[in-house]
XYZ file of C-alpha atoms in Angstrom:
680
model
C -0.675 4.255 -13.717
C -0.468 0.767 -12.249
C -0.561 0.537 -8.476
C 0.522 -2.479 -6.504
C -2.208 -3.836 -4.172
C 0.236 -3.686 -1.274
C 0.210 0.112 -1.227
C -3.548 0.425 -0.753
C -4.610 1.270 2.824
C -6.174 -1.724 4.597
C -9.955 -1.872 4.640
C -11.914 -2.797 7.727
C -14.117 -5.220 5.807
C -11.798 -6.997 3.421
C -12.751 -10.634 2.725
C -9.730 -12.849 2.277
C -9.015 -14.075 -1.224
C -8.868 -17.548 0.302
C -12.523 -17.209 1.276
C -13.409 -17.370 -2.421
C -10.892 -19.777 -3.962
C -9.570 -22.823 -2.070
C -5.796 -23.271 -2.228
C -4.292 -25.928 -4.479
C -1.878 -27.405 -1.944
C -0.491 -30.839 -1.380
C -2.080 -32.930 1.386
C 0.511 -32.007 3.977
C 0.622 -28.321 3.001
C -3.167 -28.062 3.125
C -3.235 -29.633 6.590
C -0.553 -27.228 7.785
C -2.554 -24.299 6.389
C -5.715 -25.512 8.140
C -3.829 -25.795 11.420
C -2.434 -22.275 11.126
C -5.817 -20.835 10.169
C -7.676 -22.567 13.013
C -5.015 -21.442 15.502
C -5.288 -17.876 14.215
C -9.058 -17.934 14.707
C -8.690 -19.528 18.154
C -6.442 -16.664 19.252
C -9.243 -14.159 18.632
C -11.193 -12.916 21.629
C -14.963 -13.447 21.864
C -17.106 -10.401 21.149
C -17.367 -8.436 24.374
C -20.691 -6.603 24.275
C -22.879 -8.174 21.578
C -23.300 -11.757 20.315
C -20.913 -12.906 23.027
C -22.351 -16.412 23.297
C -22.413 -16.910 19.493
C -18.783 -15.920 19.085
C -17.597 -17.901 22.128
C -19.329 -21.039 20.851
C -17.759 -20.957 17.405
C -14.323 -20.159 18.857
C -14.517 -23.250 21.110
C -15.367 -25.406 18.106
C -12.449 -23.960 16.140
C -10.045 -24.783 18.990
C -11.090 -28.452 18.821
C -10.491 -28.400 15.056
C -6.987 -27.069 15.698
C -6.311 -30.061 17.970
C -7.557 -32.405 15.209
C -5.338 -30.844 12.530
C -2.318 -30.925 14.837
C -2.922 -34.649 15.488
C -3.241 -35.415 11.788
C 0.071 -33.708 11.044
C 1.818 -35.957 13.585
C 0.633 -39.071 11.722
C 0.996 -38.362 7.994
C -1.113 -40.650 5.806
C -2.157 -40.753 2.175
C -5.529 -39.048 2.018
C -8.271 -40.318 -0.225
C -9.752 -37.868 -2.733
C -13.054 -37.320 -0.828
C -11.119 -36.456 2.328
C -9.023 -33.895 0.455
C -12.188 -32.256 -0.907
C -13.579 -32.135 2.641
C -10.459 -30.301 3.834
C -10.670 -27.792 0.973
C -14.283 -27.029 1.873
C -13.322 -26.753 5.544
C -10.708 -24.181 4.590
C -13.435 -22.034 3.017
C -15.687 -22.329 6.089
C -12.843 -21.364 8.426
C -12.019 -18.343 6.293
C -15.651 -17.232 6.482
C -15.661 -17.716 10.255
C -12.543 -15.575 10.542
C -14.007 -12.839 8.323
C -17.297 -12.801 10.262
C -15.531 -12.511 13.629
C -13.217 -9.750 12.394
C -16.078 -7.797 10.814
C -18.131 -7.999 14.003
C -15.155 -6.952 16.126
C -13.894 -4.124 13.902
C -17.122 -2.567 12.674
C -19.865 -0.457 14.191
C -21.389 -1.787 17.428
C -24.610 0.135 16.856
C -25.075 -1.349 13.404
C -24.140 -4.807 14.705
C -26.859 -4.383 17.341
C -29.407 -3.531 14.634
C -28.313 -6.607 12.641
C -27.897 -8.967 15.593
C -30.628 -11.379 14.411
C -29.148 -11.832 10.935
C -25.569 -11.979 12.239
C -26.585 -14.582 14.821
C -28.122 -16.562 11.976
C -24.803 -16.267 10.075
C -22.996 -17.897 13.003
C -25.576 -20.705 12.990
C -25.282 -21.261 9.212
C -21.510 -21.596 9.462
C -21.918 -24.111 12.279
C -24.378 -26.118 10.131
C -21.902 -26.150 7.224
C -19.193 -27.296 9.599
C -21.483 -30.089 10.849
C -22.020 -31.304 7.281
C -18.266 -31.515 6.668
C -17.669 -33.300 9.966
C -20.351 -35.879 9.087
C -18.487 -36.946 5.933
C -15.052 -36.869 7.533
C -13.703 -40.489 7.826
C -12.577 -40.193 11.419
C -12.062 -43.982 11.789
C -9.700 -44.133 8.806
C -7.221 -41.361 9.610
C -5.501 -42.965 12.594
C -5.966 -40.402 15.356
C -5.725 -41.088 19.102
C -8.785 -42.064 21.149
C -8.720 -38.782 23.089
C -8.774 -36.679 19.901
C -11.431 -38.962 18.394
C -13.631 -38.374 21.439
C -13.185 -34.618 21.053
C -14.032 -34.896 17.360
C -17.226 -36.835 18.044
C -18.210 -34.319 20.712
C -17.621 -31.481 18.239
C -19.685 -33.196 15.559
C -22.568 -33.690 17.994
C -22.428 -30.064 19.144
C -22.458 -28.767 15.578
C -25.345 -31.017 14.520
C -27.511 -29.984 17.488
C -26.681 -26.251 17.286
C -29.696 -23.901 17.331
C -30.088 -20.264 16.351
C -29.502 -18.193 19.467
C -30.633 -14.606 20.077
C -29.500 -13.038 23.337
C -32.481 -11.460 25.129
C -30.129 -8.781 26.450
C -29.202 -7.795 22.877
C -32.874 -7.782 21.893
C -33.806 -5.507 24.806
C -30.904 -3.169 24.090
C -31.889 -2.865 20.434
C -35.477 -2.084 21.446
C -34.241 0.676 23.780
C -32.115 2.257 21.038
C -34.951 2.203 18.497
C -37.352 3.654 21.058
C -34.926 6.480 21.798
C -34.505 7.268 18.089
C -38.293 7.313 17.701
C -38.605 9.784 20.594
C -35.892 11.994 19.094
C -37.841 11.998 15.832
C -40.778 13.358 17.841
C -38.463 16.108 19.169
C -38.273 14.603 22.678
C -34.850 15.084 24.252
C -33.423 11.713 25.394
C -33.201 10.893 29.083
C -29.486 11.226 29.841
C -29.492 8.471 32.466
C -31.121 6.009 30.082
C -28.745 7.099 27.325
C -25.751 6.540 29.633
C -26.919 2.974 30.432
C -27.286 2.106 26.744
C -23.823 3.389 25.891
C -22.281 1.643 28.890
C -23.792 -1.686 27.816
C -22.417 -1.166 24.298
C -18.936 -0.461 25.643
C -18.689 3.262 24.839
C -16.767 4.836 27.689
C -15.239 8.009 26.248
C -15.505 10.697 23.618
C -12.841 8.877 21.600
C -14.778 5.595 21.518
C -17.847 7.503 20.279
C -15.753 9.211 17.611
C -14.526 5.830 16.374
C -18.104 4.551 16.327
C -19.211 7.528 14.211
C -16.395 6.809 11.736
C -17.433 3.149 11.567
C -21.048 4.127 10.946
C -20.039 6.604 8.231
C -18.019 3.882 6.526
C -21.004 1.568 6.736
C -23.166 4.201 5.014
C -20.878 3.976 1.994
C -21.006 0.163 2.075
C -24.805 0.092 1.908
C -26.755 0.270 -1.349
C -30.233 0.223 0.158
C -31.550 3.733 0.875
C -33.515 2.568 3.914
C -30.377 1.094 5.494
C -28.457 4.299 4.795
C -31.190 6.351 6.399
C -31.189 4.119 9.488
C -27.418 4.458 9.756
C -27.595 8.252 9.563
C -30.111 8.225 12.427
C -27.656 6.157 14.487
C -24.861 8.624 13.682
C -27.031 11.450 14.984
C -27.708 9.561 18.213
C -24.033 8.702 18.808
C -22.928 12.256 18.071
C -25.463 13.611 20.563
C -24.394 11.115 23.233
C -20.727 11.881 22.589
C -21.328 15.534 23.454
C -23.700 15.196 26.401
C -22.249 12.133 28.160
C -18.505 12.669 27.834
C -16.070 15.543 28.133
C -15.272 17.094 24.776
C -11.665 16.882 23.635
C -9.396 18.235 20.920
C -7.213 15.369 19.687
C -3.758 16.511 18.664
C -3.814 14.193 15.678
C -6.679 16.054 14.002
C -5.767 18.086 10.910
C -7.678 19.682 8.117
C -8.481 17.444 5.199
C -6.367 19.455 2.808
C -3.314 19.060 5.018
C -3.397 15.323 4.478
C -1.694 15.990 1.159
C 0.646 18.729 2.386
C 3.661 16.472 2.805
C 3.642 15.270 -0.794
C 3.994 17.045 -4.102
C 0.547 16.987 -5.696
C 0.781 16.627 -9.493
C -0.243 19.879 -11.138
C -2.852 18.146 -13.306
C -4.612 16.933 -10.157
C -5.108 20.452 -8.754
C -8.160 22.591 -9.363
C -7.212 25.810 -11.251
C -9.536 27.778 -8.938
C -8.758 26.446 -5.460
C -5.297 25.093 -6.385
C -6.134 22.162 -4.108
C -6.337 18.464 -4.934
C -9.497 17.814 -6.955
C -11.974 15.419 -5.381
C -14.645 15.479 -8.094
C -13.172 16.809 -11.386
C -15.675 18.045 -13.969
C -15.348 19.532 -17.454
C -17.062 22.824 -18.385
C -18.199 24.023 -21.813
C -14.735 25.344 -22.760
C -13.096 21.961 -22.139
C -11.315 23.036 -18.942
C -11.400 20.805 -15.850
C -12.199 22.067 -12.340
C -13.205 20.592 -9.012
C -17.012 20.465 -8.918
C -17.277 22.348 -5.620
C -15.082 25.236 -6.803
C -16.604 25.709 -10.254
C -20.135 25.370 -8.858
C -19.357 28.131 -6.365
C -17.928 30.244 -9.220
C -21.055 29.831 -11.352
C -23.472 30.291 -8.431
C -21.715 33.571 -7.618
C -22.940 35.011 -10.928
C -19.997 34.309 -13.242
C -20.763 33.259 -16.806
C -17.171 32.816 -18.010
C -14.521 30.120 -17.722
C -12.061 31.154 -14.948
C -8.978 30.020 -16.913
C -9.772 31.143 -20.443
C -12.166 34.029 -19.794
C -14.431 32.640 -22.526
C -18.197 32.822 -22.079
C -19.713 29.504 -21.042
C -22.343 28.567 -23.628
C -23.938 26.315 -21.004
C -23.437 25.518 -17.307
C -23.451 21.732 -17.595
C -20.683 20.041 -15.594
C -19.508 16.784 -17.170
C -17.736 14.352 -14.801
C -14.123 13.644 -15.754
C -14.186 10.035 -14.611
C -10.816 9.082 -16.081
C -9.037 11.851 -14.183
C -10.986 11.075 -11.017
C -9.848 7.449 -11.141
C -6.240 8.537 -11.631
C -6.466 10.906 -8.649
C -8.025 8.173 -6.479
C -5.240 5.737 -7.399
C -2.571 8.361 -6.705
C -4.138 9.141 -3.308
C -4.109 5.489 -2.355
C -0.521 5.153 -3.492
C 0.434 8.138 -1.319
C -1.779 6.861 1.560
C -3.902 10.025 1.396
C -7.595 9.925 2.285
C -9.594 10.445 -0.914
C -12.970 11.973 -0.042
C -15.247 12.461 -2.996
C -17.925 15.072 -3.415
C -20.085 12.267 -4.795
C -19.751 10.367 -1.527
C -20.561 13.494 0.465
C -23.647 14.029 -1.665
C -24.864 10.521 -0.921
C -24.406 11.102 2.788
C -26.080 14.500 2.659
C -29.002 13.099 0.726
C -29.956 10.549 3.361
C -29.309 12.915 6.268
C -32.825 14.210 5.639
C -33.795 11.444 8.046
C -36.037 13.188 10.582
C -34.404 11.611 13.638
C -30.925 12.587 12.419
C -32.001 16.180 11.834
C -33.575 16.462 15.274
C -30.538 14.818 16.910
C -28.302 17.345 15.131
C -30.429 20.212 16.406
C -30.289 18.873 19.962
C -26.521 18.412 19.725
C -25.995 21.925 18.394
C -28.285 23.480 20.998
C -26.407 21.684 23.783
C -22.997 22.740 22.444
C -23.884 26.388 21.803
C -25.416 26.742 25.265
C -22.371 25.124 26.834
C -20.031 27.385 24.834
C -21.940 30.481 25.947
C -22.098 29.522 29.608
C -18.703 27.919 30.196
C -15.999 29.920 31.970
C -13.244 27.389 31.394
C -11.304 28.023 28.192
C -10.286 24.363 28.054
C -13.955 23.342 28.093
C -14.814 25.985 25.482
C -11.995 24.707 23.275
C -13.466 21.214 23.351
C -16.962 22.487 22.530
C -15.738 24.605 19.612
C -13.782 21.658 18.298
C -17.013 19.636 18.270
C -18.817 22.441 16.423
C -15.927 22.677 13.974
C -16.175 18.942 13.246
C -19.971 19.022 13.040
C -19.887 21.947 10.589
C -17.895 19.785 8.178
C -20.527 17.071 7.956
C -23.384 18.624 5.938
C -25.261 21.755 4.908
C -27.995 20.886 7.401
C -25.474 20.904 10.252
C -24.021 24.230 9.107
C -27.521 25.716 9.011
C -28.401 24.330 12.466
C -25.240 25.746 14.032
C -25.775 29.217 12.613
C -29.487 29.270 13.451
C -28.615 28.377 17.053
C -26.656 31.653 17.283
C -23.146 30.172 17.198
C -21.506 32.775 14.926
C -21.610 35.744 17.367
C -20.381 33.464 20.180
C -17.552 32.039 18.064
C -16.489 35.587 17.213
C -15.542 36.151 20.873
C -12.676 33.695 20.497
C -10.997 35.176 17.427
C -9.224 38.055 19.183
C -5.461 38.374 19.778
C -5.949 37.980 23.545
C -7.332 34.480 22.972
C -4.622 33.688 20.432
C -1.792 34.627 22.775
C -3.025 32.457 25.661
C -5.004 29.724 23.887
C -3.690 29.389 20.307
C -5.476 26.056 19.701
C -8.771 27.643 20.724
C -8.273 30.413 18.173
C -7.494 27.830 15.476
C -10.656 25.879 16.269
C -12.786 29.038 16.315
C -11.599 30.347 12.952
C -11.796 26.867 11.411
C -15.370 26.508 12.647
C -16.103 29.882 11.015
C -14.511 28.611 7.795
C -16.642 25.458 7.778
C -19.797 27.469 8.479
C -19.023 29.913 5.661
C -19.415 27.156 3.067
C -23.194 27.603 3.356
C -24.364 30.576 1.308
C -26.736 31.894 3.988
C -23.924 31.805 6.550
C -21.723 34.001 4.367
C -24.282 36.754 4.886
C -24.462 36.079 8.617
C -20.666 36.390 8.953
C -20.356 39.480 6.752
C -23.202 41.273 8.562
C -21.864 40.487 12.016
C -19.138 43.083 12.526
C -17.393 41.188 15.290
C -17.242 37.962 13.271
C -16.146 39.687 10.070
C -13.466 41.789 11.744
C -12.430 38.820 13.870
C -11.588 36.763 10.789
C -9.557 39.665 9.393
C -7.763 40.074 12.723
C -6.768 36.408 12.739
C -5.510 36.788 9.171
C -3.359 39.740 10.194
C -2.111 38.637 13.612
C -3.215 35.050 14.261
C -1.185 33.161 16.838
C -0.278 30.314 14.454
C 0.200 29.814 10.734
C -2.692 27.375 10.755
C -5.004 30.041 12.183
C -3.865 32.565 9.564
C -4.230 30.019 6.770
C -7.753 29.119 7.827
C -8.641 32.807 8.056
C -7.377 33.234 4.483
C -9.482 30.250 3.421
C -12.493 31.912 5.083
C -11.821 35.087 3.087
C -11.752 32.961 -0.060
C -15.075 31.357 0.865
C -16.731 34.704 1.627
C -15.423 36.225 -1.615
C -17.455 33.676 -3.559
C -20.291 36.233 -3.440
C -19.557 39.046 -5.901
C -20.682 41.918 -3.650
C -18.615 40.528 -0.766
C -15.597 40.150 -3.046
C -15.745 43.873 -3.809
C -16.149 44.714 -0.128
C -13.241 42.481 0.910
C -11.070 43.837 -1.896
C -11.507 47.375 -0.552
C -10.141 46.359 2.870
C -6.461 47.244 3.116
C -6.114 44.912 6.109
C -7.426 42.014 4.038
C -5.138 42.703 1.095
C -2.042 43.227 3.251
C -2.838 40.226 5.426
C -3.126 37.935 2.422
C 0.036 39.361 0.854
C 2.073 38.927 4.039
C 0.854 35.366 4.456
C 1.680 34.530 0.846
C 5.205 35.895 1.274
C 6.224 34.393 4.581
C 3.850 31.583 5.525
C 4.497 27.833 5.204
C 3.427 26.112 1.989
C -0.096 25.166 3.077
C -0.814 28.676 4.396
C 0.722 30.290 1.313
C -1.663 28.290 -0.829
C -4.669 29.450 1.217
C -3.559 33.062 0.779
C -2.876 32.708 -2.951
C -6.296 31.161 -3.572
C -7.989 34.056 -1.758
C -5.906 36.634 -3.652
C -6.742 34.920 -6.944
C -10.445 35.194 -6.164
C -10.200 38.870 -5.140
C -8.227 39.671 -8.303
C -11.303 38.731 -10.331
C -12.691 42.170 -9.396
C -10.970 45.032 -11.260
C -11.053 47.423 -8.335
C -9.591 44.782 -6.020
C -6.972 43.934 -8.646
C -5.923 47.598 -8.682
C -5.478 47.615 -4.910
C -3.506 44.370 -5.043
C -1.177 45.850 -7.640
C -0.723 48.986 -5.562
C 0.236 46.825 -2.580
C 2.859 45.000 -4.652
C 1.151 41.747 -5.599
C 3.343 41.308 -8.684
C 6.514 41.591 -6.609
C 5.067 39.020 -4.231
C 4.342 36.694 -7.145
C 7.958 37.051 -8.279
C 9.063 35.969 -4.801
C 6.967 32.794 -4.695
C 7.063 31.759 -8.361
C 9.989 29.383 -7.843
C 8.396 27.680 -4.826
C 4.830 27.505 -6.146
C 5.023 27.953 -9.925
C 1.505 26.761 -10.845
C -0.184 29.001 -8.294
C 2.008 32.017 -9.091
C 1.488 31.672 -12.841
C -2.299 31.454 -12.441
C -2.218 34.490 -10.141
C -0.147 36.587 -12.521
C -2.407 35.649 -15.412
C -5.458 36.937 -13.537
C -3.713 40.103 -12.311
C -2.463 41.226 -15.728
C -5.863 40.407 -17.233
C -7.808 42.470 -14.672
C -5.236 45.043 -13.628
C -4.728 46.947 -16.860
C -1.575 48.702 -17.986
C -0.289 49.254 -14.446
C -0.230 45.496 -13.867
C 1.504 44.922 -17.174
C 4.212 47.428 -16.298
C 4.703 45.786 -12.914
C 5.007 42.386 -14.571
C 7.973 43.455 -16.725
C 10.483 41.767 -14.402
C 8.499 38.521 -14.455
C 8.778 37.967 -18.212
C 12.000 35.951 -18.038
C 10.610 33.816 -15.206
C 7.525 33.112 -17.281
C 9.801 32.079 -20.123
C 11.502 29.598 -17.807
C 8.106 28.245 -16.749
C 7.134 27.711 -20.385
C 10.246 25.552 -20.761
C 10.437 23.756 -17.407
C 7.050 24.095 -15.719
C 4.171 21.673 -15.401
C 1.431 21.571 -18.022
C -0.758 23.967 -16.034
C 2.129 26.343 -15.323
C 3.176 26.380 -18.998
C -0.365 27.171 -20.066
C -0.748 30.034 -17.559
C 2.709 31.395 -18.427
C 1.897 31.474 -22.133
C -1.478 33.139 -21.551
C 0.104 35.760 -19.277
C 2.838 36.545 -21.796
C 0.247 37.047 -24.530
C -1.585 39.608 -22.373
C 1.663 41.353 -21.361
C 2.881 41.635 -24.953
C -0.447 42.782 -26.312
C -0.950 45.437 -23.653
C 2.645 46.382 -22.908
C 4.058 47.113 -26.310
C 7.401 46.741 -28.014
C 9.565 46.894 -24.892
C 7.721 43.927 -23.422
C 8.058 41.917 -26.627
C 11.751 42.814 -26.796
C 12.235 41.475 -23.272
C 10.521 38.254 -24.293
C 12.594 38.007 -27.479
C 15.802 38.348 -25.445
C 15.185 35.015 -23.706
C 17.633 32.499 -25.139
C 15.903 29.888 -27.287
C 12.444 31.431 -26.825
C 11.199 30.370 -30.258
C 12.249 26.784 -29.607
C 10.401 26.896 -26.255
C 7.274 28.172 -27.992
C 7.546 25.487 -30.692
C 7.792 22.807 -28.001
C 4.657 24.205 -26.383
C 2.917 24.131 -29.761
C 3.747 20.450 -30.026
C 3.095 19.181 -26.510
C 0.957 21.707 -24.618
C -2.757 21.682 -23.833
C -5.167 22.949 -26.465
C -5.252 26.379 -24.830
C -1.476 26.417 -24.369
C -0.981 25.624 -28.073
C -3.354 28.422 -29.011
C -1.486 30.936 -26.814
C 1.883 29.704 -28.102
C 0.708 30.288 -31.661
C -0.222 33.887 -30.783
C 3.154 34.443 -29.086
C 5.004 33.180 -32.129
C 3.040 35.523 -34.374
C 3.722 38.465 -32.006
C 7.480 37.797 -32.000
C 7.642 37.582 -35.791
C 5.631 40.765 -36.304
C 7.843 42.528 -33.759
C 10.938 41.342 -35.625
C 9.404 42.719 -38.836
C 8.651 46.073 -37.160
C 4.857 45.628 -37.362
C 4.248 46.883 -33.806
C 0.688 48.155 -34.245
C -0.629 44.723 -35.117
C 0.278 42.902 -31.930
C -0.524 45.264 -29.084
C -3.051 47.800 -28.064
C -3.099 50.535 -25.456
C 0.165 52.294 -24.550
C 3.080 51.486 -26.828
C 5.922 51.218 -24.348
C 6.563 49.927 -20.888
C 7.932 53.309 -19.920
C 4.589 54.934 -20.669
C 2.934 52.203 -18.642
C 5.292 52.860 -15.742
C 4.359 56.520 -15.719
C 0.728 55.503 -15.441
C 1.606 53.729 -12.236
C 2.720 56.920 -10.546
C -0.555 58.679 -11.357
C -2.801 55.738 -10.506
C -6.016 56.630 -8.713
C -5.825 56.245 -4.926
C -8.436 53.693 -3.943
C -10.551 54.027 -0.793
C -9.446 52.113 2.292
């Protein structure tokens, strides 16, 4: 899939193509380009807080160059070859000046402070290169006015006498920051007055400016290849995050959304979704059976004690996860084309690996301690909302942060803000609280903490059932999914009627993103036979029939799991879905066709002749199956082959060879009425 460069989101540190290859222009066109470039650089503002003198000096020199180029354009002459080469080289130097100024202005101030010596040297080197070009420029031969010639000679003298300059103020500020990080590493809480002075001198005046600085530092982590530099950057992130919380009022920006919602407005190709989470895959991997899953989801599946492939049910002969790099590249290109942030698990791993930096860990602990204490003591719901938002964001960053937050006692405090009274008056607060709980539940140890804390556990269920917003309900459903990753908790959750009904109601009537959260949780619960029985009793198959047109891939995967785990009662309930599955085999995506075929095989084998007859009544069913045999996935072709054999044996009256269990759907239906009543 070819993607035009124009559709890629702009990068903060993107060197111009012109900085590498000089343009092949005519004399006049090259001069015009130099004038425009020098004027563009001259319009930039000097750096405000760091390297101010360096940037101001090079901007003044560029303004004089703009005057020179403007004068030359007024008096066109035939340039000699050496002069043309000089202009081409000057174009490259100006492009590098522009890139350096933009990088310094758009990037991290903290990192710029740490690199101020080398960046100051970069300014000097560019000035020296400019001096060399000005020395060979034939100023007497180009016919410029005396005034411009005087300016040119002044510029040449300034460039030739330029010295490396390091601002003592920048040096002192860097020393103060490094000293503070060293004290944090020794578990000494920073002096807030000193911290406030440092951040004032760097130009950080609000929570938002600190948030932008953290994002710039995180981007810089990915740009660095040296482990020491990455570690230093992570320490700076910890310091800025701490200062953001203790120096400025916390806020809950309206523009913030969950990562998964970034793709909610577009139709994600079915092949790009994980069969387990049904969400866009960030790090696709292949398991022993050849199926592809998102690394995070399949790792959670395996760590929860499963030894089978979720899609095929086959036993995994090994647990090796092989990266599907081709698919990952396709997903990354599609995300860029759709202007969707593509976060990779690989990138998160790199960040998490260097976060073992001692100063960063201690800064995280101090930040968490401050926030949890403030959340416990504050009487203002607006202030609490801001604090919980910060905890929610911090819990997304790493396993260490999730552990720190829980160990500081945040879970019982967060549970206070999950109730319906909070939701009715402060719906955003409830959303932030349940989302923080969701982010914390990713850590295995925190699953136990949430499940064993009655108020937290019941609070999540209450939000699922009666949350004030769809987002709150969806995040509660996602929390249920996360908690059900542990087998014993899956059984416990599956026995809760409130959980089952809450998920079913959300799947029926919620918006698309919330429906998906509910369906993923239901799919996980259905992996337990007892839970599958309760889901069937509550009408999960009817619910699947309702959503199959809107979300065919998810519904087909759900039905496949339910009929596999739910026994004859599930098969009987799925009778009315057979024709819809037939339509999916003809018109659905590759994943939907595969799940539909697998589900029909199970229904026909378990349900008997009446089920096969219903399948056979679909117009053109054999042609549909033949098409699947020719163009489906390996598993889809295998299931299509079985379906074809079942239909032919049914047509020949060889019923006993293609199904087992009860022989008719009617018998299966009677089993439904005598089904065991499960405990609530």
